mmCIF file of C-alpha atoms in Angstrom:
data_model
loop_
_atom_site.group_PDB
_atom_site.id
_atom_site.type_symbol
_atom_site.label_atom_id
_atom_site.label_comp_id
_atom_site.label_asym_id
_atom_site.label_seq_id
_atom_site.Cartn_x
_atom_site.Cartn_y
_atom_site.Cartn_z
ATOM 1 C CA UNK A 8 48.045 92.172 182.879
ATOM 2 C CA UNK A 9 51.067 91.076 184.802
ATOM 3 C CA UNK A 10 54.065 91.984 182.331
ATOM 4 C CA UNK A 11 57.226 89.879 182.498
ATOM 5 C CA UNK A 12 56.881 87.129 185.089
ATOM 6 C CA UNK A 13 60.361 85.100 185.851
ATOM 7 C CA UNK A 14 60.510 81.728 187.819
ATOM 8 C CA UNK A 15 62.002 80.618 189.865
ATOM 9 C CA UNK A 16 63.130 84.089 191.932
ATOM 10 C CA UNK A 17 65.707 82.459 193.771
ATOM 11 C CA UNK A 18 67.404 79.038 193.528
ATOM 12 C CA UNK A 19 71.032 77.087 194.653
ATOM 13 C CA UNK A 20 72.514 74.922 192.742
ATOM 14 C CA UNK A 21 75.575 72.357 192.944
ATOM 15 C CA UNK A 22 78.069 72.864 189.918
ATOM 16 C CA UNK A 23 77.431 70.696 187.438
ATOM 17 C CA UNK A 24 73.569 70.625 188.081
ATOM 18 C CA UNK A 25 71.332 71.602 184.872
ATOM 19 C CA UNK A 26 68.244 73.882 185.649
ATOM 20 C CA UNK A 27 65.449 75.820 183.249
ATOM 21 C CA UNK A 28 64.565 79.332 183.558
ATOM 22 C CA UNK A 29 61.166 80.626 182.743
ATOM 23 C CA UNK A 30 60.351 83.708 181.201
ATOM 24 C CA UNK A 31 56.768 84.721 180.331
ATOM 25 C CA UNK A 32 55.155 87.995 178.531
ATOM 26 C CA UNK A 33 51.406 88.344 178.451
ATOM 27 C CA UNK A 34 52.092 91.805 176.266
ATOM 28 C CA UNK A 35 51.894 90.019 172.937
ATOM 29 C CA UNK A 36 55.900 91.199 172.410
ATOM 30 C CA UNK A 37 57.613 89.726 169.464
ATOM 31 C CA UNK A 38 61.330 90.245 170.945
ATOM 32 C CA UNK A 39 62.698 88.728 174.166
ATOM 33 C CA UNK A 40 65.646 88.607 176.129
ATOM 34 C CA UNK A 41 67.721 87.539 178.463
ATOM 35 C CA UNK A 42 70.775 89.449 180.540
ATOM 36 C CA UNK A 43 72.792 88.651 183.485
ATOM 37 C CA UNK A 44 73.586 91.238 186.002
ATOM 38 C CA UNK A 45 77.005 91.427 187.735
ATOM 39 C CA UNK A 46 78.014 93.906 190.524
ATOM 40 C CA UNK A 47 80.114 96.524 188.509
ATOM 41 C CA UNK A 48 79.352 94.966 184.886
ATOM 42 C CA UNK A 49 75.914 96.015 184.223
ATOM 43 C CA UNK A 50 73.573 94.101 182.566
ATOM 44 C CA UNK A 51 75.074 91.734 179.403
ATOM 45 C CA UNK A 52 72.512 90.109 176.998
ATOM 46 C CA UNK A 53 73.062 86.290 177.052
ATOM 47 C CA UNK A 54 70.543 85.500 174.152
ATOM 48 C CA UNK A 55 67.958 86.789 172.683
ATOM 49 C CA UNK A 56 64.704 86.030 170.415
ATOM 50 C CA UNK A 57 63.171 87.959 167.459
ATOM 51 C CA UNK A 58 59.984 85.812 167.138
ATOM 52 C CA UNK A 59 58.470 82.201 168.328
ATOM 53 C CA UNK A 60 60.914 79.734 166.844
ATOM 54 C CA UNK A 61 64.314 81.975 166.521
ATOM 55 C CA UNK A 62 66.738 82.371 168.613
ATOM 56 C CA UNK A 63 70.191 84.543 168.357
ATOM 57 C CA UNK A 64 73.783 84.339 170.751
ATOM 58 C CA UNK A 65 73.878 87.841 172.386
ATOM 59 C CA UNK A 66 77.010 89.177 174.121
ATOM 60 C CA UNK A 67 77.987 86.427 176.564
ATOM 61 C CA UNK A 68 75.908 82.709 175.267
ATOM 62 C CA UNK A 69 78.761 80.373 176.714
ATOM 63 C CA UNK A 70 77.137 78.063 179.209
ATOM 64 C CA UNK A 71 73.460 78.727 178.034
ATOM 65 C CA UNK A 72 70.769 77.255 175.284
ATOM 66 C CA UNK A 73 67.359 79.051 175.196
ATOM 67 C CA UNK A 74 64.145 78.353 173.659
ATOM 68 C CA UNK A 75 61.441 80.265 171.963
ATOM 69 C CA UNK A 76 58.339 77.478 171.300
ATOM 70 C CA UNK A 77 55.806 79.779 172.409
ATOM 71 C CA UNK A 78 55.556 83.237 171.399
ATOM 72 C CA UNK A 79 54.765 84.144 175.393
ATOM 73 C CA UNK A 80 57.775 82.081 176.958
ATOM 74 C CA UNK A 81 61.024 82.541 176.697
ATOM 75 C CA UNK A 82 63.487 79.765 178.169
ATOM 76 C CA UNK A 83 66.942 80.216 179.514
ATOM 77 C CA UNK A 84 68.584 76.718 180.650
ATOM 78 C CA UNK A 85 71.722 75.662 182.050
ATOM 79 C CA UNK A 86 72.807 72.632 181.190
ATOM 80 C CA UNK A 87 76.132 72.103 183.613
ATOM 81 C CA UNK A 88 75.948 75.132 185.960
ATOM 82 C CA UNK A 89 79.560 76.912 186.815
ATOM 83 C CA UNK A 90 80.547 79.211 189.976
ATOM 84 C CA UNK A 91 80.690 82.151 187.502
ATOM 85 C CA UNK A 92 77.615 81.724 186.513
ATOM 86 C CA UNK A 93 76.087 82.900 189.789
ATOM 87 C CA UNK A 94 73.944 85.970 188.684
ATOM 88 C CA UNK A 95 71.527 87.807 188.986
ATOM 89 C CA UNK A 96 69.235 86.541 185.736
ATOM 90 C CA UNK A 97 66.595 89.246 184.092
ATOM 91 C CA UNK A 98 64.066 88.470 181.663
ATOM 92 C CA UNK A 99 62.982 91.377 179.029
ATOM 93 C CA UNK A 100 60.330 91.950 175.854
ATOM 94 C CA UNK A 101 59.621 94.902 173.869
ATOM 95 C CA UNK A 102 57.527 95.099 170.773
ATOM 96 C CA UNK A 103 58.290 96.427 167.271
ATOM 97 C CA UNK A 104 58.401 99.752 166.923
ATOM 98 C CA UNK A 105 60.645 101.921 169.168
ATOM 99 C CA UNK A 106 61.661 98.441 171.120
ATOM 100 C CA UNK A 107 61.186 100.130 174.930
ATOM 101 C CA UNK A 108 61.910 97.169 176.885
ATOM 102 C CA UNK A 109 59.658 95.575 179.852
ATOM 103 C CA UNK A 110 61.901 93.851 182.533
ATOM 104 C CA UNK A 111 60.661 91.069 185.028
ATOM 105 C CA UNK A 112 61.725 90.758 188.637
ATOM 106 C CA UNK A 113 64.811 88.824 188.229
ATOM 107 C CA UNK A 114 66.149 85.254 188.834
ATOM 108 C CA UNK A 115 68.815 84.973 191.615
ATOM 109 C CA UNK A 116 70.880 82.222 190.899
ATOM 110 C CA UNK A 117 74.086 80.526 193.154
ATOM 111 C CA UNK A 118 76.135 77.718 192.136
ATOM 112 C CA UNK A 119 77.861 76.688 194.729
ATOM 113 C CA UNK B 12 82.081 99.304 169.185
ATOM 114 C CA UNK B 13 79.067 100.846 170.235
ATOM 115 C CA UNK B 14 79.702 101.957 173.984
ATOM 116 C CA UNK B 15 77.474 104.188 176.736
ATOM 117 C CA UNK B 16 79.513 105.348 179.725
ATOM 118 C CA UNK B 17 77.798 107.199 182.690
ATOM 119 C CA UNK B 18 78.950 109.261 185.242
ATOM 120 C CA UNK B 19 79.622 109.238 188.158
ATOM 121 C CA UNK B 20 79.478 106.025 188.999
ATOM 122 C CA UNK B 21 77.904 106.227 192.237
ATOM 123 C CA UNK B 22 76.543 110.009 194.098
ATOM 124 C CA UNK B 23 74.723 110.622 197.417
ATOM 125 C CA UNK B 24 73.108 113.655 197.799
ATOM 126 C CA UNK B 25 70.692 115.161 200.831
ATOM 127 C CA UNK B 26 66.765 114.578 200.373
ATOM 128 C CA UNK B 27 65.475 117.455 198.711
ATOM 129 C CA UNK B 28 68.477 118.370 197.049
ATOM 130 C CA UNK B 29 68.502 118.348 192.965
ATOM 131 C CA UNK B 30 70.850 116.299 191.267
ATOM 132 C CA UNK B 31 72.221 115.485 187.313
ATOM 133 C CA UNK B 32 73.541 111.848 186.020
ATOM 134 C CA UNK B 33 75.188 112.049 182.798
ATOM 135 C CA UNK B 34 75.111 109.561 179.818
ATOM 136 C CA UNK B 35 77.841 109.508 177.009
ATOM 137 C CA UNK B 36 77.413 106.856 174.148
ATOM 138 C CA UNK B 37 79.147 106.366 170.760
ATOM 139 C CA UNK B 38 76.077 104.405 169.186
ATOM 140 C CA UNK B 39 75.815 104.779 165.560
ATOM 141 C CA UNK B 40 73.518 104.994 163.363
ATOM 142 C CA UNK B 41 71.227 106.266 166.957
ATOM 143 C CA UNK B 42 68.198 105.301 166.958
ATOM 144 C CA UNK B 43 66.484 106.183 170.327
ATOM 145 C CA UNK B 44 68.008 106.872 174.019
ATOM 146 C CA UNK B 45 66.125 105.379 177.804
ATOM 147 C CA UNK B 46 66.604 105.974 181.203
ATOM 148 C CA UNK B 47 65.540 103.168 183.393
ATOM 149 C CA UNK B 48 65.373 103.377 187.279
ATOM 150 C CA UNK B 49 66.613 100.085 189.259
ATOM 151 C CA UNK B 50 65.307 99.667 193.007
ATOM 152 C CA UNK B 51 67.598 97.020 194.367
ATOM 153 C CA UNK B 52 66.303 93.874 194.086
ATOM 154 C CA UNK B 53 64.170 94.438 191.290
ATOM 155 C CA UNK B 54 64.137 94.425 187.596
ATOM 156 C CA UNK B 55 64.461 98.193 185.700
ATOM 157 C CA UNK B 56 61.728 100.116 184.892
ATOM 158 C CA UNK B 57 61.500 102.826 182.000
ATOM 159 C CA UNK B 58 61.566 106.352 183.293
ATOM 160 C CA UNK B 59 61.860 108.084 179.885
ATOM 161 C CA UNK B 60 62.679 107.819 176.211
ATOM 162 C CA UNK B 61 63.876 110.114 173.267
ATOM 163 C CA UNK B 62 63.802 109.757 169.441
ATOM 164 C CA UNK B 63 66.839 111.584 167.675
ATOM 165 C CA UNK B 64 64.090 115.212 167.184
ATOM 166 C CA UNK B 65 63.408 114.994 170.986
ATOM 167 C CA UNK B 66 65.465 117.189 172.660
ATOM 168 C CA UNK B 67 63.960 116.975 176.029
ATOM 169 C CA UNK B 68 61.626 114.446 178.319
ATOM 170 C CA UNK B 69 59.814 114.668 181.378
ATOM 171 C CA UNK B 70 58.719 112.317 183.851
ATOM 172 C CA UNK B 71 57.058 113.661 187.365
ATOM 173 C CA UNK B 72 60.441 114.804 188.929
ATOM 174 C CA UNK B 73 62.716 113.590 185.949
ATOM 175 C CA UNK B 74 63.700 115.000 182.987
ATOM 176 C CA UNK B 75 65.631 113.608 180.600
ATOM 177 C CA UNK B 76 67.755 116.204 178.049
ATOM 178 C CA UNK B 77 69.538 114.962 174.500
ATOM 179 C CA UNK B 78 72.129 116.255 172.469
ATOM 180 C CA UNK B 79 72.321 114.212 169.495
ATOM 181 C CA UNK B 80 75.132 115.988 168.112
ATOM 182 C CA UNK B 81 77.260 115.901 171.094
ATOM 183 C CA UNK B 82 76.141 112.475 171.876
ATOM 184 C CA UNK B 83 75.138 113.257 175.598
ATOM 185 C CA UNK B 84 72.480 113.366 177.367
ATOM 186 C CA UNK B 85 71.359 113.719 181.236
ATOM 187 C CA UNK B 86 68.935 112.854 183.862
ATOM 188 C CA UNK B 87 67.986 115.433 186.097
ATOM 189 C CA UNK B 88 66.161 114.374 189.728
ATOM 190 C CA UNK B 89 64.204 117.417 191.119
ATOM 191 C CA UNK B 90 63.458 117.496 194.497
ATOM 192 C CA UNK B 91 65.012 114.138 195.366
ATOM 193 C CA UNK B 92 63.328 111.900 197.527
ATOM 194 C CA UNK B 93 64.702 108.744 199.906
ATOM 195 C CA UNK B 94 62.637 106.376 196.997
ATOM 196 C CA UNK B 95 64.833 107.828 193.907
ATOM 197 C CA UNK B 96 67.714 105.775 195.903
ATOM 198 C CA UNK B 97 68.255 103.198 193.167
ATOM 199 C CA UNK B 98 70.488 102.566 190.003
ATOM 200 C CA UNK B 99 69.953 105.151 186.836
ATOM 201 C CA UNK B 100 70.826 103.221 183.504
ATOM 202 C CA UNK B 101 71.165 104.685 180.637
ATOM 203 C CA UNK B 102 70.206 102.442 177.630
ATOM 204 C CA UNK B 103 71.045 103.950 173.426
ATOM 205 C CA UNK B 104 69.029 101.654 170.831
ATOM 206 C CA UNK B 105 70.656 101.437 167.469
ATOM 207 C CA UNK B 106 69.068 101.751 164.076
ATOM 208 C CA UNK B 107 68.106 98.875 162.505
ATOM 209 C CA UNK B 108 69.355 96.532 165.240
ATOM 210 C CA UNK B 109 67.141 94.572 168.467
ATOM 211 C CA UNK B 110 69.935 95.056 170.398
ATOM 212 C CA UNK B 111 70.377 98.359 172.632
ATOM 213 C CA UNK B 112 73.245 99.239 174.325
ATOM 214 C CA UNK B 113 73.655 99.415 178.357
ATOM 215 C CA UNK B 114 75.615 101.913 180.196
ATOM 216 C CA UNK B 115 77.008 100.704 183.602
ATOM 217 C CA UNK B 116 74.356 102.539 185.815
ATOM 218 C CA UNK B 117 75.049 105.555 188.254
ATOM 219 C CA UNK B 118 74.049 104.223 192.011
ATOM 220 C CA UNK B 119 72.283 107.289 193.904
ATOM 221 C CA UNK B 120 71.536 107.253 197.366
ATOM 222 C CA UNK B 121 69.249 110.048 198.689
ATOM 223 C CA UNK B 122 69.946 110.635 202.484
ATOM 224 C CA UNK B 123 67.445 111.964 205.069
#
């Protein structure tokens, strides 16, 4: 049982490059998110899914599409990366009832 | 606007030494309250959670204490040891909604 598994864990990119983030739950979870973590800002939900095939804006979507074909995956892409969108990138699920959520390890993404 | 602040913002205490982080939130209607634990580097991990009839919540050397009607609760670190150096979030889920609300973190650093 590995939890929430991210790739990649690190990677640089030039602005204005496109790139895919995987998430992946093997705990069955219906609900799945993404946040980005600044120093000082906490963590901010980007988007969000409440089952395979949905998919909802969270608190800060500009810059970001996601994708939910899978009930287990959970994609986060950038489509023309931006300076300020170098982050720290965390993947989360939690299930239906008191909706604890299980964190992966974290993306840390530079755009140069 | 639903809002958690915690305080202090950042606290370094002796190893050994006992020490209290404090979570305010104006989440309504409340559904449930977390504290997660964030090593640097890694993604957060649940240390505790409370329903709005739990008053109190313990976890090895944490415990976790809610007022509901005052809309506070606290984190209490017994015995603190150089691994509770990390980042103490404080995360209120709201009825009805996926969405829980993040407090900023407090940063602790236990000191030999």
């Amino acid at each position: 049982n590995a939890g929430v598994t991210q790739t990649p864990k690190f990677r640089v990119l030039k602005t204005g490059q496109s790139m895919t983030l995987l998430c992946a739950q093997d705990m069955n979870h219906e609900y799945m998110y993404w946040y980005r973590q600044d120093p000082g800002m906490g963590l901010r939900l980007i988007h969000y899914s409440v089952g395979e095939g949905t998919t909802a804006k969270g608190e800060v979507p500009d810059g970001y599409n996601v994708s939910r074909l899978k009930k287990q995956n959970f994609l986060l892409g950038l489509e023309s990366a931006a300076p300020s969108q170098t982050s720290v990138y965390f993947c989360a699920s939690s299930d239906g009832t008191v909706y604890e959520q299980y964190f992966g390890p974290g993306t840390r993404l530079t755009v140069t | 606007k639903n809002q958690v602040e915690q305080s202090p913002q950042s606290l370094i205490i002796l190893e050994g030494k006992n020490c209290t982080l404090q979570c305010n939130y104006t989440v309504s209607p409340f559904s449930n309250l977390r504290w997660y634990k964030q090593d640097t580097g890694r993604g957060p991990v649940s240390l505790t959670i409370m329903t709005f009839s739990e008053n109190t919540k313990s976890n090895g050397r944490y415990t976790a204490t809610l007022d509901a009607d005052t809309k506070q609760s606290s984190l209490h670190i017994t015995a603190s040891q150089l691994s509770d150096s990390a980042s103490y979030i404080c995360v209120v889920g709201t009825g009805g909604s996926y969405i829980p609300t993040f407090g900023r973190g407090t940063s602790l650093i236990v000191h030999p």
